[in-house]
Amino acid sequence: FTVDVAFPMDCTQLDIFKAIGVDLVSHSWNGYNASMFAYGQTSSGKSFSMMGVRGDVELEGIIPRICDLIFKSADSFLAGGPGEEDNEVHIEASYLEIYNEAVVDLLGGCEKLKLREDPHLGVFAVGLTKEELSSGNGALEAIERGASGRKVASTKYNSESSRSHAIFELHIHKQYQVNGSAMQSNSRLSLTDLAGSERSAKLGSSGSTLREGNNINKSLAVLGKCIRALVVAQSGKKVFPPFRESSLTFYLRESLAGNVLTTMLAAVSPVSLNTEETLSTLRYAASAKNIKTTVKKNEDPAQVKIRELTHEVEQLKRKLAMAERKTLGAAQLIDFLREQQAAEAGVAAVIEEEEGGGNREAAATTVNRRASTLRARVALQRILSSLTGNMDEVSTETALGIVHGSAL
């Protein structure tokens, strides 16, 4: 199996964050939608990697570290420099879970929500709570409050096994200046902690735990079908991924096939008893890695066009100024060349007159002057031939210096 990064069992939470989280923050902060989801069998370390141990700095997971880095970036952005005094940034958080195919708002009293689709907004949860954050501590408080409402249960593998898929999202709205033009960008960073695939026979599931496990497996199976369909579709075949067969895939559709840079963290177990599940997870990740998405910066198209046109106007102004300098220099050199040609004609007349009078010494002196004039003319012609190149750097005085110096 080919992966971008393989983490050893003794890697730290910071190692994983540096390899994955920093790029996610960079993409979303610069106006691109970014997404990450953790996949693997139950008790393989997905939730630990994503959330970690709350209150322990060394064991904090990817999500708390991402929030901390984003607000450090926001502080630096707002501090700004010359011309950046009007910078603004607003960051909102939402947190939902998909439990037994129902969408639940973890920051809004655990109310059940409906999914809708909009041509411009894509798939969204109607009425999903979005809390504006002002600091990293505020983000951690929202995370802890939402995580406390997530459904968990005890199994043979895990005393707090996740029974739902959880999706924490940050919405970043920025206003800034680019070459004097006001710009704004809106991006979304989606972080998904998928519930683990499980086998009821191994876990000893029954009752509600068994029903939860069946729904988890169903949604993950549909996710696998969507991934395979997307890979096949990229080969040119007409295949329609079954996104609507599950609430999970319907909500994650943009992350899988839309304007999003997506990362997948595959968590596997080192236990030999779970070899089959480990191989299944790696196949899943290998298929997901073959999906190619096209992303673009989320800026106002009108503002982007204005910025591009402003830049083009500045380039044209520079070219016009350069052309004017070239034209002026060429005219001066041409006048000088004409004067030299007139002088050459006068010298030729003097030579004829002096040769006719038998004054050989005077004729020789005149011939030498004429040769110097001709060499000067050659040098000037070479300068004129290069006018289309660096005329803005070759003034008339410089050209004359060349003629009277090394060019002769």
mmCIF file of C-alpha atoms in Angstrom:
data_model
loop_
_atom_site.group_PDB
_atom_site.id
_atom_site.type_symbol
_atom_site.label_atom_id
_atom_site.label_comp_id
_atom_site.label_asym_id
_atom_site.label_seq_id
_atom_site.Cartn_x
_atom_site.Cartn_y
_atom_site.Cartn_z
ATOM 1 C CA PHE A 1 0.000 0.000 0.000
ATOM 2 C CA THR A 2 1.255 3.475 -0.880
ATOM 3 C CA VAL A 3 0.591 6.299 1.579
ATOM 4 C CA ASP A 4 1.926 9.822 1.986
ATOM 5 C CA VAL A 5 2.973 9.378 5.614
ATOM 6 C CA ALA A 6 3.216 6.261 7.817
ATOM 7 C CA PHE A 7 3.370 6.922 11.563
ATOM 8 C CA PRO A 8 5.132 4.467 13.875
ATOM 9 C CA MET A 9 3.401 3.284 17.038
ATOM 10 C CA ASP A 10 5.600 5.488 19.219
ATOM 11 C CA CYS A 11 4.802 8.724 17.361
ATOM 12 C CA THR A 12 3.459 11.643 19.387
ATOM 13 C CA GLN A 13 0.334 13.722 18.910
ATOM 14 C CA LEU A 14 2.598 16.599 17.898
ATOM 15 C CA ASP A 15 4.186 14.462 15.158
ATOM 16 C CA ILE A 16 0.787 13.774 13.619
ATOM 17 C CA PHE A 17 -0.249 17.405 13.885
ATOM 18 C CA LYS A 18 2.919 18.637 12.160
ATOM 19 C CA ALA A 19 2.435 16.176 9.293
ATOM 20 C CA ILE A 20 -1.294 16.763 8.803
ATOM 21 C CA GLY A 21 -2.727 19.618 10.825
ATOM 22 C CA VAL A 22 -0.350 22.407 9.791
ATOM 23 C CA ASP A 23 -1.197 22.004 6.082
ATOM 24 C CA LEU A 24 -4.919 21.921 6.854
ATOM 25 C CA VAL A 25 -4.638 25.230 8.704
ATOM 26 C CA SER A 26 -2.536 26.744 5.926
ATOM 27 C CA HIS A 27 -5.032 25.813 3.193
ATOM 28 C CA SER A 28 -8.118 26.985 5.080
ATOM 29 C CA TRP A 29 -6.471 30.188 6.303
ATOM 30 C CA ASN A 30 -5.536 31.105 2.735
ATOM 31 C CA GLY A 31 -9.131 30.825 1.523
ATOM 32 C CA TYR A 32 -9.406 27.177 0.447
ATOM 33 C CA ASN A 33 -11.896 24.648 1.802
ATOM 34 C CA ALA A 34 -10.139 21.807 3.610
ATOM 35 C CA SER A 35 -11.349 18.574 5.117
ATOM 36 C CA MET A 36 -10.006 15.653 7.079
ATOM 37 C CA PHE A 37 -11.614 12.476 8.261
ATOM 38 C CA ALA A 38 -10.270 9.661 10.400
ATOM 39 C CA TYR A 39 -11.244 6.135 9.400
ATOM 40 C CA GLY A 40 -10.535 2.722 10.894
ATOM 41 C CA GLN A 41 -11.971 -0.111 12.923
ATOM 42 C CA THR A 42 -13.298 0.448 16.397
ATOM 43 C CA SER A 43 -10.642 1.106 19.079
ATOM 44 C CA SER A 44 -7.859 1.782 16.544
ATOM 45 C CA GLY A 45 -7.166 5.313 17.823
ATOM 46 C CA LYS A 46 -9.304 7.604 15.645
ATOM 47 C CA SER A 47 -10.902 9.664 18.412
ATOM 48 C CA PHE A 48 -7.630 9.768 20.332
ATOM 49 C CA SER A 49 -5.850 11.161 17.262
ATOM 50 C CA MET A 50 -8.581 13.699 16.566
ATOM 51 C CA MET A 51 -9.451 14.846 20.104
ATOM 52 C CA GLY A 52 -6.769 13.389 22.368
ATOM 53 C CA VAL A 53 -6.944 13.805 26.121
ATOM 54 C CA ARG A 54 -8.590 17.061 27.081
ATOM 55 C CA GLY A 55 -6.524 19.123 29.506
ATOM 56 C CA ASP A 56 -3.244 17.340 28.744
ATOM 57 C CA VAL A 57 -0.996 19.522 26.569
ATOM 58 C CA GLU A 58 1.135 16.645 25.292
ATOM 59 C CA LEU A 59 -1.837 14.392 24.512
ATOM 60 C CA GLU A 60 -4.054 16.996 22.836
ATOM 61 C CA GLY A 61 -5.341 15.783 19.478
ATOM 62 C CA ILE A 62 -5.411 17.337 16.022
ATOM 63 C CA ILE A 63 -8.606 19.352 16.507
ATOM 64 C CA PRO A 64 -7.533 21.323 19.630
ATOM 65 C CA ARG A 65 -4.105 21.992 18.092
ATOM 66 C CA ILE A 66 -5.674 23.217 14.856
ATOM 67 C CA CYS A 67 -7.880 25.640 16.782
ATOM 68 C CA ASP A 68 -4.867 26.974 18.675
ATOM 69 C CA LEU A 69 -2.841 27.534 15.481
ATOM 70 C CA ILE A 70 -5.738 29.202 13.666
ATOM 71 C CA PHE A 71 -6.194 31.774 16.426
ATOM 72 C CA LYS A 72 -2.454 32.437 16.542
ATOM 73 C CA SER A 73 -2.670 33.090 12.806
ATOM 74 C CA ALA A 74 -5.652 35.372 13.413
ATOM 75 C CA ASP A 75 -3.743 37.393 16.046
ATOM 76 C CA SER A 76 -0.833 37.891 13.636
ATOM 77 C CA PHE A 77 -3.242 38.794 10.813
ATOM 78 C CA LEU A 78 -5.035 41.410 12.922
ATOM 79 C CA ALA A 79 -1.769 42.894 14.179
ATOM 80 C CA GLY A 80 -0.874 43.427 10.510
ATOM 81 C CA GLY A 81 1.600 45.948 9.168
ATOM 82 C CA PRO A 82 1.583 49.057 6.957
ATOM 83 C CA GLY A 83 -1.538 48.972 4.766
ATOM 84 C CA GLU A 84 -3.108 46.146 6.810
ATOM 85 C CA GLU A 85 -4.814 48.235 9.474
ATOM 86 C CA ASP A 86 -8.282 47.344 8.153
ATOM 87 C CA ASN A 87 -7.820 43.567 8.330
ATOM 88 C CA GLU A 88 -10.761 41.703 9.839
ATOM 89 C CA VAL A 89 -11.370 38.043 10.620
ATOM 90 C CA HIS A 90 -14.395 36.216 11.995
ATOM 91 C CA ILE A 91 -14.264 32.542 12.966
ATOM 92 C CA GLU A 92 -17.353 30.428 13.647
ATOM 93 C CA ALA A 93 -17.639 26.851 14.869
ATOM 94 C CA SER A 94 -20.287 24.186 14.365
ATOM 95 C CA TYR A 95 -20.378 20.648 15.734
ATOM 96 C CA LEU A 96 -22.751 17.868 14.721
ATOM 97 C CA GLU A 97 -23.020 14.111 14.936
ATOM 98 C CA ILE A 98 -24.747 11.553 12.749
ATOM 99 C CA TYR A 99 -26.294 8.957 15.044
ATOM 100 C CA ASN A 100 -28.425 6.148 13.612
ATOM 101 C CA GLU A 101 -28.702 8.220 10.391
ATOM 102 C CA ALA A 102 -30.100 11.224 12.322
ATOM 103 C CA VAL A 103 -28.211 14.560 12.241
ATOM 104 C CA VAL A 104 -27.829 16.036 15.741
ATOM 105 C CA ASP A 105 -26.615 19.558 16.605
ATOM 106 C CA LEU A 106 -24.083 19.135 19.432
ATOM 107 C CA LEU A 107 -23.848 22.882 20.120
ATOM 108 C CA GLY A 108 -27.581 23.534 19.917
ATOM 109 C CA GLY A 109 -29.132 21.374 22.617
ATOM 110 C CA CYS A 110 -28.723 18.136 20.634
ATOM 111 C CA GLU A 111 -31.678 18.946 18.390
ATOM 112 C CA LYS A 112 -32.227 16.795 15.316
ATOM 113 C CA LEU A 113 -31.730 18.578 12.021
ATOM 114 C CA LYS A 114 -32.580 17.964 8.381
ATOM 115 C CA LEU A 115 -30.137 18.016 5.507
ATOM 116 C CA ARG A 116 -30.860 20.206 2.493
ATOM 117 C CA GLU A 117 -29.052 20.945 -0.755
ATOM 118 C CA ASP A 118 -28.504 24.353 -2.325
ATOM 119 C CA PRO A 119 -26.932 25.070 -5.746
ATOM 120 C CA HIS A 120 -24.567 27.609 -4.163
ATOM 121 C CA LEU A 121 -24.168 26.386 -0.585
ATOM 122 C CA GLY A 122 -24.070 22.682 -1.342
ATOM 123 C CA VAL A 123 -25.376 20.269 1.315
ATOM 124 C CA PHE A 124 -26.045 21.838 4.712
ATOM 125 C CA ALA A 125 -27.904 21.105 7.951
ATOM 126 C CA VAL A 126 -30.897 23.403 8.377
ATOM 127 C CA GLY A 127 -30.656 25.397 11.611
ATOM 128 C CA LEU A 128 -27.171 24.173 12.537
ATOM 129 C CA THR A 129 -25.738 26.323 15.345
ATOM 130 C CA LYS A 130 -22.694 28.407 14.447
ATOM 131 C CA GLU A 131 -20.934 30.006 17.383
ATOM 132 C CA GLU A 132 -18.580 32.912 16.795
ATOM 133 C CA LEU A 133 -15.242 32.338 18.489
ATOM 134 C CA SER A 134 -12.899 35.000 19.794
ATOM 135 C CA SER A 135 -10.006 32.898 21.091
ATOM 136 C CA GLY A 136 -8.470 29.453 21.162
ATOM 137 C CA ASN A 137 -9.862 28.911 24.644
ATOM 138 C CA GLY A 138 -13.338 29.671 23.340
ATOM 139 C CA ALA A 139 -12.857 27.059 20.623
ATOM 140 C CA LEU A 140 -11.732 24.446 23.173
ATOM 141 C CA GLU A 141 -14.758 25.210 25.335
ATOM 142 C CA ALA A 142 -17.077 24.678 22.354
ATOM 143 C CA ILE A 143 -15.296 21.417 21.506
ATOM 144 C CA GLU A 144 -15.616 20.080 25.060
ATOM 145 C CA ARG A 145 -19.266 21.068 25.292
ATOM 146 C CA GLY A 146 -20.060 19.367 22.002
ATOM 147 C CA ALA A 147 -18.010 16.250 22.736
ATOM 148 C CA SER A 148 -19.811 15.808 26.062
ATOM 149 C CA GLY A 149 -23.069 15.296 24.173
ATOM 150 C CA ARG A 150 -21.732 12.737 21.734
ATOM 151 C CA LYS A 151 -23.125 9.196 21.944
ATOM 152 C CA VAL A 152 -20.706 6.615 23.392
ATOM 153 C CA ALA A 153 -21.090 3.099 24.776
ATOM 154 C CA SER A 154 -18.978 0.431 26.421
ATOM 155 C CA THR A 155 -17.893 -2.572 24.332
ATOM 156 C CA LYS A 156 -15.360 -5.384 24.731
ATOM 157 C CA TYR A 157 -12.838 -3.258 22.819
ATOM 158 C CA ASN A 158 -13.437 0.161 24.343
ATOM 159 C CA SER A 159 -15.078 1.525 27.467
ATOM 160 C CA GLU A 160 -16.120 4.687 25.574
ATOM 161 C CA SER A 161 -16.674 3.545 22.008
ATOM 162 C CA SER A 162 -18.043 6.256 19.677
ATOM 163 C CA ARG A 163 -21.517 5.347 18.473
ATOM 164 C CA SER A 164 -21.817 8.201 16.001
ATOM 165 C CA HIS A 165 -19.872 10.086 13.363
ATOM 166 C CA ALA A 166 -18.838 13.537 14.641
ATOM 167 C CA ILE A 167 -18.059 16.512 12.386
ATOM 168 C CA PHE A 168 -16.472 19.670 13.813
ATOM 169 C CA GLU A 169 -16.279 22.618 11.415
ATOM 170 C CA LEU A 170 -14.582 26.000 11.470
ATOM 171 C CA HIS A 171 -15.843 28.760 9.164
ATOM 172 C CA ILE A 172 -13.239 31.463 8.499
ATOM 173 C CA HIS A 173 -14.276 34.862 7.087
ATOM 174 C CA LYS A 174 -11.437 37.303 6.262
ATOM 175 C CA GLN A 175 -11.324 40.868 4.941
ATOM 176 C CA TYR A 176 -8.031 42.350 3.756
ATOM 177 C CA GLN A 177 -6.341 44.599 1.190
ATOM 178 C CA VAL A 178 -4.508 43.476 -1.960
ATOM 179 C CA ASN A 179 -2.767 46.251 -3.925
ATOM 180 C CA GLY A 180 -5.160 48.758 -2.432
ATOM 181 C CA SER A 181 -8.285 46.736 -3.317
ATOM 182 C CA ALA A 182 -10.614 45.408 -0.618
ATOM 183 C CA MET A 183 -10.848 41.616 -0.705
ATOM 184 C CA GLN A 184 -12.615 38.958 1.313
ATOM 185 C CA SER A 185 -12.457 35.174 1.513
ATOM 186 C CA ASN A 186 -14.668 32.540 3.123
ATOM 187 C CA SER A 187 -13.369 29.056 3.822
ATOM 188 C CA ARG A 188 -14.464 26.004 5.750
ATOM 189 C CA LEU A 189 -12.334 23.492 7.615
ATOM 190 C CA SER A 190 -14.211 20.237 8.250
ATOM 191 C CA LEU A 191 -12.806 17.682 10.721
ATOM 192 C CA THR A 192 -14.629 14.343 10.827
ATOM 193 C CA ASP A 193 -14.162 11.620 13.430
ATOM 194 C CA LEU A 194 -15.861 8.585 11.917
ATOM 195 C CA ALA A 195 -17.224 5.860 14.162
ATOM 196 C CA GLY A 196 -15.238 2.660 13.767
ATOM 197 C CA SER A 197 -16.359 -0.277 11.713
ATOM 198 C CA GLU A 198 -17.094 -3.234 13.962
ATOM 199 C CA ARG A 199 -18.106 -6.876 14.020
ATOM 200 C CA SER A 200 -20.823 -7.691 16.515
ATOM 201 C CA ALA A 201 -19.477 -11.208 17.092
ATOM 202 C CA LYS A 202 -16.135 -9.864 18.316
ATOM 203 C CA LEU A 203 -17.669 -7.034 20.349
ATOM 204 C CA GLY A 204 -20.509 -9.044 21.849
ATOM 205 C CA SER A 205 -22.976 -6.341 20.840
ATOM 206 C CA SER A 206 -26.676 -6.664 21.553
ATOM 207 C CA GLY A 207 -29.768 -4.491 21.803
ATOM 208 C CA SER A 208 -29.182 -0.792 21.105
ATOM 209 C CA THR A 209 -25.427 -1.300 20.740
ATOM 210 C CA LEU A 210 -26.040 -3.846 18.001
ATOM 211 C CA ARG A 211 -28.440 -1.487 16.202
ATOM 212 C CA GLU A 212 -25.929 1.354 16.458
ATOM 213 C CA GLY A 213 -23.185 -0.870 15.080
ATOM 214 C CA ASN A 214 -25.340 -1.912 12.139
ATOM 215 C CA ASN A 215 -26.053 1.721 11.247
ATOM 216 C CA ILE A 216 -22.386 2.608 11.569
ATOM 217 C CA ASN A 217 -21.375 -0.252 9.262
ATOM 218 C CA LYS A 218 -24.101 0.687 6.787
ATOM 219 C CA SER A 219 -22.961 4.306 6.495
ATOM 220 C CA LEU A 220 -19.309 3.268 6.174
ATOM 221 C CA ALA A 221 -20.230 0.733 3.489
ATOM 222 C CA VAL A 222 -22.002 3.485 1.515
ATOM 223 C CA LEU A 223 -18.953 5.720 1.990
ATOM 224 C CA GLY A 224 -16.809 2.954 0.496
ATOM 225 C CA LYS A 225 -19.174 2.602 -2.465
ATOM 226 C CA CYS A 226 -19.025 6.357 -3.085
ATOM 227 C CA ILE A 227 -15.223 6.358 -2.987
ATOM 228 C CA ARG A 228 -14.997 3.467 -5.458
ATOM 229 C CA ALA A 229 -17.551 5.110 -7.763
ATOM 230 C CA LEU A 230 -15.606 8.380 -7.750
ATOM 231 C CA VAL A 231 -12.409 6.550 -8.680
ATOM 232 C CA VAL A 232 -14.164 4.746 -11.553
ATOM 233 C CA ALA A 233 -15.785 7.989 -12.736
ATOM 234 C CA GLN A 234 -12.361 9.598 -13.124
ATOM 235 C CA SER A 235 -11.514 7.004 -15.768
ATOM 236 C CA GLY A 236 -14.280 8.426 -17.966
ATOM 237 C CA LYS A 237 -17.050 5.945 -17.173
ATOM 238 C CA LYS A 238 -20.503 7.215 -16.280
ATOM 239 C CA VAL A 239 -20.977 6.218 -12.660
ATOM 240 C CA PHE A 240 -23.143 7.981 -10.102
ATOM 241 C CA PRO A 241 -21.893 7.726 -6.495
ATOM 242 C CA PRO A 242 -24.801 6.860 -4.138
ATOM 243 C CA PHE A 243 -24.316 9.859 -1.834
ATOM 244 C CA ARG A 244 -27.974 9.990 -0.796
ATOM 245 C CA GLU A 245 -28.033 6.443 0.558
ATOM 246 C CA SER A 246 -26.634 7.673 3.866
ATOM 247 C CA SER A 247 -26.765 10.932 5.826
ATOM 248 C CA LEU A 248 -22.995 10.671 6.303
ATOM 249 C CA THR A 249 -22.117 10.505 2.613
ATOM 250 C CA PHE A 250 -24.721 13.101 1.710
ATOM 251 C CA TYR A 251 -23.205 15.596 4.157
ATOM 252 C CA LEU A 252 -19.612 14.706 3.202
ATOM 253 C CA ARG A 253 -20.258 14.865 -0.528
ATOM 254 C CA GLU A 254 -18.436 18.177 -0.923
ATOM 255 C CA SER A 255 -15.416 16.806 0.963
ATOM 256 C CA LEU A 256 -15.237 13.768 -1.308
ATOM 257 C CA ALA A 257 -15.984 15.263 -4.707
ATOM 258 C CA GLY A 258 -16.214 19.026 -4.421
ATOM 259 C CA ASN A 259 -14.154 22.165 -3.962
ATOM 260 C CA VAL A 260 -12.202 20.795 -1.000
ATOM 261 C CA LEU A 261 -8.659 19.671 -0.215
ATOM 262 C CA THR A 262 -9.238 16.423 1.678
ATOM 263 C CA THR A 263 -6.945 14.372 3.914
ATOM 264 C CA MET A 264 -7.687 10.900 5.246
ATOM 265 C CA LEU A 265 -6.136 9.512 8.425
ATOM 266 C CA ALA A 266 -6.319 5.705 8.406
ATOM 267 C CA ALA A 267 -6.018 4.241 11.902
ATOM 268 C CA VAL A 268 -5.041 0.567 12.118
ATOM 269 C CA SER A 269 -4.595 -1.842 14.979
ATOM 270 C CA PRO A 270 -1.266 -3.629 15.591
ATOM 271 C CA VAL A 271 -3.037 -6.692 17.000
ATOM 272 C CA SER A 272 -2.776 -9.796 14.779
ATOM 273 C CA LEU A 273 -6.380 -10.689 15.620
ATOM 274 C CA ASN A 274 -7.431 -7.592 13.635
ATOM 275 C CA THR A 275 -5.355 -8.275 10.514
ATOM 276 C CA GLU A 276 -8.414 -8.589 8.299
ATOM 277 C CA GLU A 277 -9.826 -5.255 9.488
ATOM 278 C CA THR A 278 -6.407 -3.636 9.071
ATOM 279 C CA LEU A 279 -6.168 -4.781 5.451
ATOM 280 C CA SER A 280 -9.710 -3.538 4.827
ATOM 281 C CA THR A 281 -8.803 -0.102 6.236
ATOM 282 C CA LEU A 282 -5.685 0.125 4.058
ATOM 283 C CA ARG A 283 -7.670 -0.816 0.928
ATOM 284 C CA TYR A 284 -10.187 1.856 1.879
ATOM 285 C CA ALA A 285 -7.433 4.456 2.209
ATOM 286 C CA ALA A 286 -5.774 3.377 -1.057
ATOM 287 C CA SER A 287 -9.060 3.909 -2.910
ATOM 288 C CA ALA A 288 -9.619 7.307 -1.293
ATOM 289 C CA LYS A 289 -6.103 8.384 -2.260
ATOM 290 C CA ASN A 290 -6.970 7.935 -5.949
ATOM 291 C CA ILE A 291 -9.726 10.563 -5.826
ATOM 292 C CA LYS A 292 -8.704 13.848 -7.441
ATOM 293 C CA THR A 293 -10.554 17.030 -6.591
ATOM 294 C CA THR A 294 -10.287 20.525 -8.077
ATOM 295 C CA VAL A 295 -10.103 23.375 -5.608
ATOM 296 C CA LYS A 296 -10.258 27.121 -5.968
ATOM 297 C CA LYS A 297 -9.853 30.009 -3.599
ATOM 298 C CA ASN A 298 -13.144 31.186 -2.112
ATOM 299 C CA GLU A 299 -13.003 34.882 -2.954
ATOM 300 C CA ASP A 300 -15.627 37.221 -4.381
ATOM 301 C CA PRO A 301 -15.377 36.751 -8.200
ATOM 302 C CA ALA A 302 -16.033 40.450 -8.827
ATOM 303 C CA GLN A 303 -13.285 41.489 -6.427
ATOM 304 C CA VAL A 304 -10.884 38.977 -7.955
ATOM 305 C CA LYS A 305 -11.598 40.404 -11.417
ATOM 306 C CA ILE A 306 -11.031 43.952 -10.192
ATOM 307 C CA ARG A 307 -7.718 42.911 -8.629
ATOM 308 C CA GLU A 308 -6.591 41.187 -11.835
ATOM 309 C CA LEU A 309 -7.559 44.178 -13.994
ATOM 310 C CA THR A 310 -5.815 46.596 -11.620
ATOM 311 C CA HIS A 311 -2.648 44.502 -11.830
ATOM 312 C CA GLU A 312 -2.909 44.416 -15.627
ATOM 313 C CA VAL A 313 -3.304 48.219 -15.796
ATOM 314 C CA GLU A 314 -0.173 48.677 -13.662
ATOM 315 C CA GLN A 315 1.783 46.372 -15.982
ATOM 316 C CA LEU A 316 0.610 48.321 -19.043
ATOM 317 C CA LYS A 317 1.640 51.607 -17.430
ATOM 318 C CA ARG A 318 5.142 50.275 -16.810
ATOM 319 C CA LYS A 319 5.418 49.005 -20.388
ATOM 320 C CA LEU A 320 4.219 52.365 -21.753
ATOM 321 C CA ALA A 321 6.783 54.276 -19.682
ATOM 322 C CA MET A 322 9.531 51.925 -20.898
ATOM 323 C CA ALA A 323 8.413 52.378 -24.520
ATOM 324 C CA GLU A 324 8.514 56.153 -24.138
ATOM 325 C CA ARG A 325 12.077 55.993 -22.793
ATOM 326 C CA LYS A 326 13.121 53.744 -25.672
ATOM 327 C CA THR A 327 11.560 56.053 -28.272
ATOM 328 C CA LEU A 328 13.297 59.132 -26.823
ATOM 329 C CA GLY A 329 16.684 57.429 -26.707
ATOM 330 C CA ALA A 330 16.331 56.130 -30.265
ATOM 331 C CA ALA A 331 15.440 59.572 -31.605
ATOM 332 C CA GLN A 332 18.499 61.140 -29.949
ATOM 333 C CA LEU A 333 20.846 58.501 -31.319
ATOM 334 C CA ILE A 334 19.392 58.741 -34.825
ATOM 335 C CA ASP A 335 19.959 62.518 -34.794
ATOM 336 C CA PHE A 336 23.532 61.940 -33.697
ATOM 337 C CA LEU A 337 24.050 59.381 -36.471
ATOM 338 C CA ARG A 338 22.732 61.825 -39.059
ATOM 339 C CA GLU A 339 25.172 64.462 -37.829
ATOM 340 C CA GLN A 340 28.010 61.951 -38.178
ATOM 341 C CA GLN A 341 26.911 61.099 -41.718
ATOM 342 C CA ALA A 342 26.843 64.794 -42.622
ATOM 343 C CA ALA A 343 30.307 65.212 -41.138
ATOM 344 C CA GLU A 344 31.498 62.195 -43.124
ATOM 345 C CA ALA A 345 30.195 63.748 -46.326
ATOM 346 C CA GLY A 346 32.059 66.967 -45.523
ATOM 347 C CA VAL A 347 35.274 65.023 -44.834
ATOM 348 C CA ALA A 348 34.965 63.232 -48.167
ATOM 349 C CA ALA A 349 34.727 66.608 -49.923
ATOM 350 C CA VAL A 350 37.821 67.878 -48.095
ATOM 351 C CA ILE A 351 39.765 64.729 -49.053
ATOM 352 C CA GLU A 352 38.946 65.177 -52.723
ATOM 353 C CA GLU A 353 39.979 68.813 -52.574
ATOM 354 C CA GLU A 354 43.238 68.178 -50.707
ATOM 355 C CA GLU A 355 44.191 65.167 -52.825
ATOM 356 C CA GLY A 356 43.591 67.266 -55.894
ATOM 357 C CA GLY A 357 45.947 69.924 -54.478
ATOM 358 C CA GLY A 358 48.709 67.363 -53.777
ATOM 359 C CA ASN A 359 48.734 67.878 -50.000
ATOM 360 C CA ARG A 360 49.383 64.220 -49.055
ATOM 361 C CA GLU A 361 49.896 64.807 -45.288
ATOM 362 C CA ALA A 362 46.650 66.684 -44.960
ATOM 363 C CA ALA A 363 44.918 63.958 -46.974
ATOM 364 C CA ALA A 364 46.318 61.238 -44.682
ATOM 365 C CA THR A 365 45.096 63.089 -41.585
ATOM 366 C CA THR A 366 41.683 63.477 -43.167
ATOM 367 C CA VAL A 367 41.541 59.752 -44.024
ATOM 368 C CA ASN A 368 42.270 58.841 -40.385
ATOM 369 C CA ARG A 369 39.479 61.124 -39.212
ATOM 370 C CA ARG A 370 37.165 59.519 -41.735
ATOM 371 C CA ALA A 371 38.083 56.001 -40.499
ATOM 372 C CA SER A 372 37.328 57.062 -36.914
ATOM 373 C CA THR A 373 33.979 58.426 -38.057
ATOM 374 C CA LEU A 374 33.144 55.166 -39.805
ATOM 375 C CA ARG A 375 34.026 53.151 -36.688
ATOM 376 C CA ALA A 376 31.821 55.447 -34.663
ATOM 377 C CA ARG A 377 29.033 54.847 -37.132
ATOM 378 C CA VAL A 378 29.384 51.066 -36.791
ATOM 379 C CA ALA A 379 29.257 51.329 -33.005
ATOM 380 C CA LEU A 380 26.135 53.498 -33.194
ATOM 381 C CA GLN A 381 24.430 51.022 -35.510
ATOM 382 C CA ARG A 382 25.104 48.240 -33.016
ATOM 383 C CA ILE A 383 23.572 50.323 -30.246
ATOM 384 C CA LEU A 384 20.540 51.094 -32.402
ATOM 385 C CA SER A 385 20.039 47.401 -33.151
ATOM 386 C CA SER A 386 19.723 46.716 -29.408
ATOM 387 C CA LEU A 387 17.187 49.450 -28.754
ATOM 388 C CA THR A 388 14.357 46.941 -28.461
ATOM 389 C CA GLY A 389 16.179 45.290 -25.588
ATOM 390 C CA ASN A 390 17.600 47.443 -22.798
ATOM 391 C CA MET A 391 17.113 50.970 -24.113
ATOM 392 C CA ASP A 392 15.667 52.014 -20.774
ATOM 393 C CA GLU A 393 19.085 51.262 -19.297
ATOM 394 C CA VAL A 394 21.197 52.854 -22.136
ATOM 395 C CA SER A 395 21.007 56.645 -22.082
ATOM 396 C CA THR A 396 22.302 58.850 -24.905
ATOM 397 C CA GLU A 397 25.292 59.901 -22.792
ATOM 398 C CA THR A 398 26.126 56.250 -22.097
ATOM 399 C CA ALA A 399 25.885 55.432 -25.792
ATOM 400 C CA LEU A 400 28.215 58.307 -26.681
ATOM 401 C CA GLY A 401 30.633 57.110 -24.034
ATOM 402 C CA ILE A 402 30.666 53.682 -25.666
ATOM 403 C CA VAL A 403 31.293 55.251 -29.074
ATOM 404 C CA HIS A 404 34.239 57.353 -27.835
ATOM 405 C CA GLY A 405 35.591 54.609 -25.583
ATOM 406 C CA SER A 406 35.908 50.863 -26.050
ATOM 407 C CA ALA A 407 33.749 50.716 -29.172
ATOM 408 C CA LEU A 408 36.462 52.601 -31.040
#
